[in-house]
Short mmCIF file of C-alpha atoms and ligand atoms in Angstrom, two decimals:
data_model
loop_
_atom_site.label_atom_id
_atom_site.label_comp_id
_atom_site.label_asym_id
_atom_site.label_seq_id
_atom_site.Cartn_x
_atom_site.Cartn_y
_atom_site.Cartn_z
CA MET A 1 1.28 24.07 -17.50
CA LYS A 2 -0.01 20.68 -16.43
CA ASN A 3 2.34 18.86 -18.84
CA LYS A 4 5.23 21.04 -17.85
CA GLU A 5 4.56 20.15 -14.21
CA LYS A 6 4.35 16.44 -15.04
CA ASN A 7 7.69 16.47 -16.89
CA PHE A 8 9.26 18.47 -14.16
CA VAL A 9 8.25 15.87 -11.56
CA ASN A 10 9.31 12.96 -13.77
CA PHE A 11 12.80 14.33 -14.21
CA ASP A 12 13.35 15.42 -10.62
CA SER A 13 15.95 13.48 -8.69
CA LYS A 14 15.20 12.16 -5.22
CA SER A 15 17.25 14.90 -3.60
CA GLN A 16 15.47 17.62 -5.63
CA LEU A 17 12.12 16.19 -4.59
CA LYS A 18 13.20 16.12 -0.96
CA GLU A 19 14.24 19.79 -1.14
CA LYS A 20 10.93 20.79 -2.70
CA ILE A 21 8.99 18.85 -0.04
CA LEU A 22 10.94 20.56 2.75
CA LYS A 23 10.27 23.98 1.19
CA LEU A 24 6.53 23.29 0.78
CA LYS A 25 6.44 22.11 4.39
CA LYS A 26 7.94 25.41 5.59
CA ASP A 27 5.95 27.68 3.25
CA ASN A 28 2.63 26.09 4.25
CA ASN A 29 3.29 25.60 7.98
CA ALA A 30 2.77 21.86 7.51
CA VAL A 31 4.00 19.01 9.68
CA LEU A 32 5.07 15.71 8.10
CA LEU A 33 4.28 12.66 10.25
CA ALA A 34 5.55 9.28 9.04
CA HIS A 35 5.25 5.71 10.29
CA TYR A 36 8.35 3.53 10.67
CA TYR A 37 7.16 1.40 7.75
CA GLN A 38 7.56 4.25 5.26
CA ILE A 39 10.39 4.17 2.71
CA SER A 40 13.65 5.49 4.21
CA GLU A 41 13.66 8.66 2.03
CA ILE A 42 10.34 9.73 3.58
CA GLN A 43 11.45 8.81 7.11
CA ASP A 44 14.54 10.99 6.66
CA ILE A 45 12.60 14.19 5.90
CA ALA A 46 9.69 13.71 8.31
CA ASP A 47 9.26 15.97 11.35
CA TYR A 48 8.31 12.93 13.38
CA VAL A 49 8.75 9.22 12.65
CA GLY A 50 7.12 6.79 15.03
CA ASP A 51 4.75 3.97 15.86
CA SER A 52 0.96 4.36 15.97
CA LEU A 53 0.95 5.58 19.57
CA GLY A 54 3.65 8.20 19.00
CA LEU A 55 1.96 9.37 15.82
CA ALA A 56 -1.42 9.79 17.55
CA GLN A 57 0.26 11.71 20.36
CA ASN A 58 2.08 13.98 17.90
CA ALA A 59 -1.11 14.58 15.95
CA VAL A 60 -2.64 15.98 19.16
CA LYS A 61 0.37 18.19 19.92
CA THR A 62 0.95 19.79 16.52
CA LYS A 63 0.53 23.55 16.07
CA SER A 64 0.85 23.32 12.27
CA ASP A 65 -2.01 24.26 9.95
CA ILE A 66 -1.65 21.20 7.74
CA ILE A 67 -0.90 17.59 8.74
CA VAL A 68 0.75 15.58 5.97
CA PHE A 69 0.40 11.96 7.03
CA SER A 70 2.64 9.36 5.43
CA GLY A 71 1.30 6.04 6.64
CA VAL A 72 -1.91 4.14 5.96
CA HIS A 73 -5.51 5.36 5.91
CA PHE A 74 -6.54 4.52 9.50
CA MET A 75 -3.53 6.45 10.84
CA ALA A 76 -4.35 9.61 8.87
CA GLU A 77 -7.99 9.18 9.85
CA THR A 78 -6.95 9.14 13.52
CA ALA A 79 -5.01 12.39 12.98
CA LYS A 80 -8.11 13.98 11.39
CA ILE A 81 -10.39 12.79 14.22
CA LEU A 82 -8.02 14.45 16.68
CA ASN A 83 -7.76 17.63 14.54
CA PRO A 84 -11.09 18.12 12.77
CA GLU A 85 -10.33 21.78 12.06
CA LYS A 86 -7.05 21.01 10.27
CA LEU A 87 -6.36 19.95 6.73
CA VAL A 88 -5.05 16.35 6.80
CA ILE A 89 -3.57 15.18 3.50
CA VAL A 90 -1.98 11.89 2.42
CA PRO A 91 0.28 10.90 -0.48
CA ASP A 92 -2.02 8.01 -1.51
CA LEU A 93 -5.63 7.75 -0.37
CA ASP A 94 -5.65 4.07 -1.39
CA ALA A 95 -2.97 3.08 1.15
CA GLY A 96 -5.15 0.87 3.37
CA CYS A 97 -4.53 -1.88 5.94
CA SER A 98 -5.51 -5.55 5.61
CA LEU A 99 -6.14 -5.70 9.34
CA ALA A 100 -8.51 -2.71 9.41
CA GLU A 101 -10.29 -4.14 6.37
CA SER A 102 -10.74 -7.52 8.09
CA CYS A 103 -13.33 -5.90 10.36
CA PRO A 104 -16.29 -4.54 8.35
CA GLU A 105 -18.68 -2.24 10.19
CA ASP A 106 -21.93 -4.24 9.72
CA ASP A 107 -20.36 -7.59 10.65
CA PHE A 108 -18.78 -6.11 13.74
CA LYS A 109 -22.08 -4.53 14.81
CA LYS A 110 -23.76 -7.98 14.73
CA PHE A 111 -20.80 -9.56 16.55
CA LYS A 112 -20.97 -6.91 19.28
CA GLU A 113 -24.72 -7.47 19.74
CA LYS A 114 -24.01 -11.08 20.75
CA TYR A 115 -22.09 -9.86 23.82
CA PRO A 116 -24.16 -7.01 25.31
CA ASP A 117 -22.39 -7.17 28.70
CA HIS A 118 -18.90 -6.76 27.15
CA ILE A 119 -16.96 -3.55 26.58
CA VAL A 120 -15.02 -3.15 23.31
CA ILE A 121 -11.29 -2.49 23.25
CA SER A 122 -10.15 -1.89 19.67
CA TYR A 123 -6.66 -1.86 18.29
CA ILE A 124 -6.03 1.46 16.53
CA ASN A 125 -5.64 -0.46 13.23
CA CYS A 126 -9.38 -0.24 12.52
CA THR A 127 -11.68 2.11 10.62
CA ALA A 128 -13.28 5.20 12.15
CA ALA A 129 -16.62 3.33 12.03
CA ILE A 130 -15.23 0.57 14.31
CA LYS A 131 -13.78 3.24 16.60
CA THR A 132 -17.29 4.70 17.04
CA MET A 133 -18.39 1.28 18.39
CA SER A 134 -15.45 1.02 20.82
CA ASP A 135 -15.11 2.00 24.47
CA VAL A 136 -11.37 2.53 24.28
CA ILE A 137 -8.63 2.24 21.65
CA CYS A 138 -5.18 0.76 22.16
CA THR A 139 -2.00 0.44 20.12
CA SER A 140 0.65 -2.25 20.23
CA GLY A 141 2.62 0.17 22.44
CA ASN A 142 0.04 0.28 25.25
CA ALA A 143 -2.35 -2.67 24.66
CA ILE A 144 -1.45 -4.65 27.78
CA GLN A 145 -1.68 -1.60 30.05
CA ILE A 146 -4.99 -0.46 28.51
CA VAL A 147 -6.52 -3.92 29.08
CA GLU A 148 -5.12 -4.07 32.61
CA SER A 149 -6.62 -0.68 33.42
CA PHE A 150 -9.96 -2.53 33.62
CA PRO A 151 -10.84 -4.87 36.50
CA LYS A 152 -10.08 -8.59 35.96
CA GLU A 153 -13.77 -9.49 35.92
CA GLN A 154 -14.61 -6.96 33.18
CA LYS A 155 -15.86 -8.80 30.07
CA ILE A 156 -14.08 -7.55 26.97
CA ILE A 157 -14.33 -7.90 23.19
CA PHE A 158 -10.97 -7.26 21.53
CA ALA A 159 -10.88 -6.28 17.84
CA PRO A 160 -9.67 -6.63 15.16
CA ASP A 161 -6.30 -8.44 15.59
CA LYS A 162 -6.65 -11.97 17.00
CA ASN A 163 -2.86 -12.39 17.26
CA LEU A 164 -2.42 -9.27 19.40
CA GLY A 165 -5.59 -10.13 21.37
CA GLY A 166 -4.35 -13.70 21.99
CA TYR A 167 -0.98 -12.37 23.12
CA ILE A 168 -2.66 -10.00 25.62
CA ASN A 169 -4.89 -12.84 26.90
CA ARG A 170 -1.80 -14.99 27.54
CA LYS A 171 0.15 -12.14 29.19
CA THR A 172 -2.67 -10.91 31.42
CA GLY A 173 -4.61 -14.13 32.11
CA ARG A 174 -7.76 -12.54 30.62
CA ASN A 175 -10.24 -14.27 28.42
CA MET A 176 -11.20 -11.54 25.97
CA ILE A 177 -13.47 -12.48 23.06
CA LEU A 178 -11.40 -11.97 19.90
CA TRP A 179 -12.48 -10.73 16.49
CA ASN A 180 -10.95 -13.01 13.84
CA GLY A 181 -8.71 -10.50 12.03
CA THR A 182 -5.02 -10.51 11.15
CA CYS A 183 -2.37 -8.40 9.44
CA GLU A 184 -1.39 -10.11 6.22
CA VAL A 185 2.23 -8.98 6.58
CA HIS A 186 2.86 -10.27 10.13
CA ASN A 187 0.57 -13.29 10.04
CA ILE A 188 2.61 -15.07 7.35
CA LEU A 189 6.04 -14.76 8.92
CA ASN A 190 7.64 -18.13 8.61
CA THR A 191 8.28 -20.07 11.86
CA GLU A 192 10.46 -22.69 10.13
CA GLU A 193 12.67 -19.98 8.69
CA ILE A 194 12.93 -18.33 12.15
CA ILE A 195 14.11 -21.63 13.67
CA ASN A 196 16.68 -22.03 10.86
CA LEU A 197 17.91 -18.47 11.42
CA LYS A 198 18.13 -19.10 15.18
CA ILE A 199 20.20 -22.24 14.60
CA LYS A 200 22.53 -20.43 12.20
CA ASN A 201 22.80 -17.33 14.44
CA LYS A 202 22.90 -18.70 17.98
CA GLU A 203 24.07 -15.39 19.45
CA ALA A 204 21.19 -13.42 17.87
CA LYS A 205 18.05 -12.40 19.77
CA LEU A 206 14.63 -12.75 18.14
CA ILE A 207 12.45 -9.63 18.40
CA ALA A 208 8.84 -9.71 17.17
CA HIS A 209 5.79 -7.49 16.72
CA PRO A 210 2.71 -8.77 18.60
CA GLU A 211 0.74 -8.97 15.31
CA CYS A 212 2.77 -12.15 14.59
CA LYS A 213 1.27 -15.61 15.21
CA ALA A 214 1.56 -17.16 18.70
CA THR A 215 4.04 -19.74 17.34
CA VAL A 216 6.41 -16.89 16.39
CA LEU A 217 5.87 -14.93 19.62
CA GLU A 218 6.64 -18.03 21.73
CA LEU A 219 10.13 -18.12 20.20
CA ALA A 220 10.84 -14.42 20.74
CA ASP A 221 13.26 -12.92 23.26
CA PHE A 222 11.37 -9.63 23.06
CA VAL A 223 7.85 -8.73 21.86
CA GLY A 224 6.81 -5.10 21.34
CA SER A 225 5.58 -2.30 19.12
CA THR A 226 7.90 -0.90 16.46
CA SER A 227 9.10 1.84 18.86
CA ALA A 228 9.60 -0.67 21.67
CA MET A 229 11.65 -2.95 19.39
CA LEU A 230 13.78 -0.01 18.28
CA LYS A 231 14.43 1.00 21.89
CA PHE A 232 15.20 -2.59 22.85
CA THR A 233 17.87 -2.97 20.14
CA LYS A 234 19.41 0.37 21.12
CA PHE A 235 19.89 -0.42 24.81
CA ASP A 236 20.25 -4.21 24.80
CA ASP A 237 23.80 -5.61 24.83
CA SER A 238 23.38 -8.17 22.04
CA LYS A 239 25.10 -7.49 18.71
CA LYS A 240 22.74 -9.38 16.41
CA TYR A 241 18.94 -9.49 16.06
CA ILE A 242 16.49 -11.55 14.04
CA VAL A 243 13.65 -9.11 13.34
CA ALA A 244 10.10 -10.47 12.88
CA THR A 245 8.19 -7.49 11.52
CA GLU A 246 7.91 -5.16 8.52
CA THR A 247 11.19 -4.16 6.83
CA GLY A 248 10.80 -0.36 7.21
CA ILE A 249 11.89 -0.39 10.87
CA LEU A 250 15.37 -1.63 9.88
CA HIS A 251 16.22 1.86 8.60
CA GLN A 252 15.95 3.38 12.09
CA MET A 253 17.53 0.33 13.79
CA ARG A 254 20.60 0.63 11.55
CA LYS A 255 20.73 4.40 12.08
CA GLU A 256 20.49 4.08 15.88
CA SER A 257 22.84 1.08 16.19
CA PRO A 258 25.15 1.05 13.13
CA GLU A 259 27.50 -1.44 14.81
CA LYS A 260 24.77 -4.09 15.19
CA GLU A 261 23.49 -6.65 12.69
CA PHE A 262 19.79 -7.01 11.86
CA ILE A 263 18.39 -10.03 10.02
CA ILE A 264 14.84 -9.72 8.73
CA VAL A 265 12.63 -12.83 8.85
CA PRO A 266 11.36 -13.80 5.38
CA SER A 267 7.71 -14.58 4.77
CA ASP A 268 6.46 -17.92 3.48
CA GLU A 269 6.20 -18.80 -0.20
CA THR A 270 3.02 -16.74 -0.70
CA CYS A 271 5.01 -13.52 -0.49
CA SER A 272 8.56 -12.67 -1.51
CA CYS A 273 9.18 -10.07 1.19
CA ASN A 274 7.71 -8.55 4.31
CA ASP A 275 7.19 -5.10 3.00
CA CYS A 276 3.71 -3.81 3.79
CA PHE A 277 2.54 -3.22 0.23
CA GLU A 278 0.02 -0.64 1.46
CA MET A 279 2.58 1.40 3.43
CA LYS A 280 4.93 1.31 0.45
CA LYS A 281 2.29 2.86 -1.85
CA ASN A 282 3.54 6.23 -0.55
CA THR A 283 6.44 7.50 -2.66
CA LEU A 284 8.46 10.73 -2.63
CA LYS A 285 6.75 11.83 -5.84
CA LYS A 286 3.26 11.26 -4.44
CA LEU A 287 4.27 13.05 -1.24
CA TYR A 288 5.50 16.05 -3.23
CA LEU A 289 2.32 16.19 -5.33
CA CYS A 290 0.03 15.92 -2.32
CA MET A 291 1.83 18.81 -0.64
CA LYS A 292 1.86 20.92 -3.79
CA TYR A 293 -1.86 20.48 -4.54
CA LYS A 294 -2.99 19.98 -0.90
CA LYS A 295 -4.87 16.80 -1.70
CA PRO A 296 -6.03 14.06 -1.38
CA GLU A 297 -7.62 15.15 1.86
CA ILE A 298 -9.02 12.95 4.65
CA LEU A 299 -12.71 13.79 5.09
CA ILE A 300 -14.86 12.39 7.90
CA SER A 301 -18.38 13.41 8.93
CA ASN A 302 -18.75 15.41 12.17
CA ASP A 303 -20.95 12.72 13.62
CA ILE A 304 -18.27 10.01 13.18
CA ILE A 305 -15.55 12.36 14.44
CA GLU A 306 -17.55 13.06 17.62
CA LYS A 307 -18.09 9.36 18.38
CA ALA A 308 -14.66 8.07 17.29
CA LYS A 309 -12.78 10.74 19.23
CA LYS A 310 -13.96 9.59 22.68
CA PRO A 311 -12.22 6.15 22.76
CA ILE A 312 -9.01 7.63 21.28
CA ILE A 313 -8.91 10.42 23.88
CA ARG A 314 -9.62 7.84 26.59
CA MET A 315 -6.59 5.83 25.38
CA LEU A 316 -4.37 8.93 25.42
CA ASP A 317 -5.60 9.87 28.92
CA ILE A 318 -4.88 6.36 30.30
CA SER A 319 -1.46 6.36 28.58
CA ARG A 320 -0.59 9.75 30.09
CA LYS A 321 -1.75 8.64 33.54
CA LEU A 322 0.43 5.52 33.29
CA LYS A 323 3.34 7.66 31.99
CA LEU A 324 3.48 5.66 28.75
CA ILE A 325 3.60 8.89 26.72
P1 13P B 401 2.80 -0.05 15.67
O1 13P B 401 1.83 0.13 16.79
O2 13P B 401 4.01 -0.79 16.11
O3 13P B 401 3.07 1.22 14.96
O4 13P B 401 2.11 -1.02 14.63
C1 13P B 401 1.37 -0.52 13.58
C2 13P B 401 1.25 -1.47 12.50
O5 13P B 401 0.56 -1.25 11.56
C3 13P B 401 1.97 -2.69 12.62
O6 13P B 401 1.68 -3.49 11.56
FE1 SF4 B 402 -1.87 -2.95 8.36
FE2 SF4 B 402 -0.20 -4.98 8.59
FE3 SF4 B 402 0.42 -2.99 6.96
FE4 SF4 B 402 0.46 -2.66 9.64
S1 SF4 B 402 1.78 -3.98 8.41
S2 SF4 B 402 -0.44 -1.27 8.14
S3 SF4 B 402 -1.26 -3.95 10.26
S4 SF4 B 402 -1.31 -4.39 6.73
#
């Protein structure tokens, strides 16, 4: 039976796999949540595709029994923290995030102890353990507003992304202490190449994710989360955009604005593309198998769930109050 199953999967076409996934979703009352950086075939069959903020919000709202999360580990972990009673499964348990991994629990604990009078605002791209040490979470979609919800004189540690933290400091005039972490996909986007593209495409606007280096953000006409960039390209009157982020978002940009041109910024010589290798570990076949066998499952201890939930709920409450969601 096992071999039969294996052969069956191997010889299935993409469209057959998609049909089977949709049937499993219905039969098991499951919801499929996918990040914009997923392959286009997964985005096309998801119940909700969005950025980290939208995904967290949808994870709270869902009435389904099973959450199938196609993204990276910290995102599925967030869904589990918000729904401890539900089964949360992922296509590939090894799909991690270089940024979350740049902030190990023990090192961060020592770092935090150096600043006892500071609160901790953590970017959602961190492990559940870091969330337990945080006062409030933010995403790239609400980071500035979350920081500004605290008085100017409030001392703040911002972790783990120093590029996003530096961007918020410049935008808000704050002086947050930054953890020295970066996303390996955004941090290597090539400034020289961006300038060349701008010279060759004078009419194009540069849009960038705030995980990019300050030198890239300084050149940008618009900086925002994946959802914010998508919205910007939909309603802005320009016809051409140079896009400084992960490639997966182009699928939705082209779907929403088929008449517009999108040019992705290449990375430097250390990487041939700006695909997030971790996000792209999720394939249709792995998605099908995880739904068929209902594993691998995200498991977190009750103690961590209790502590990590508070700063996430606080973020969602502030976002609701400010009408960001
Ligand atoms: P968003 O908040 O835009 O979804 O960013 C998540 C992410 O991982 C970007 O690299
Ligand atoms: Fe993490 Fe960067 Fe991949 Fe986003 S793009 S999931 S921050 S490694």
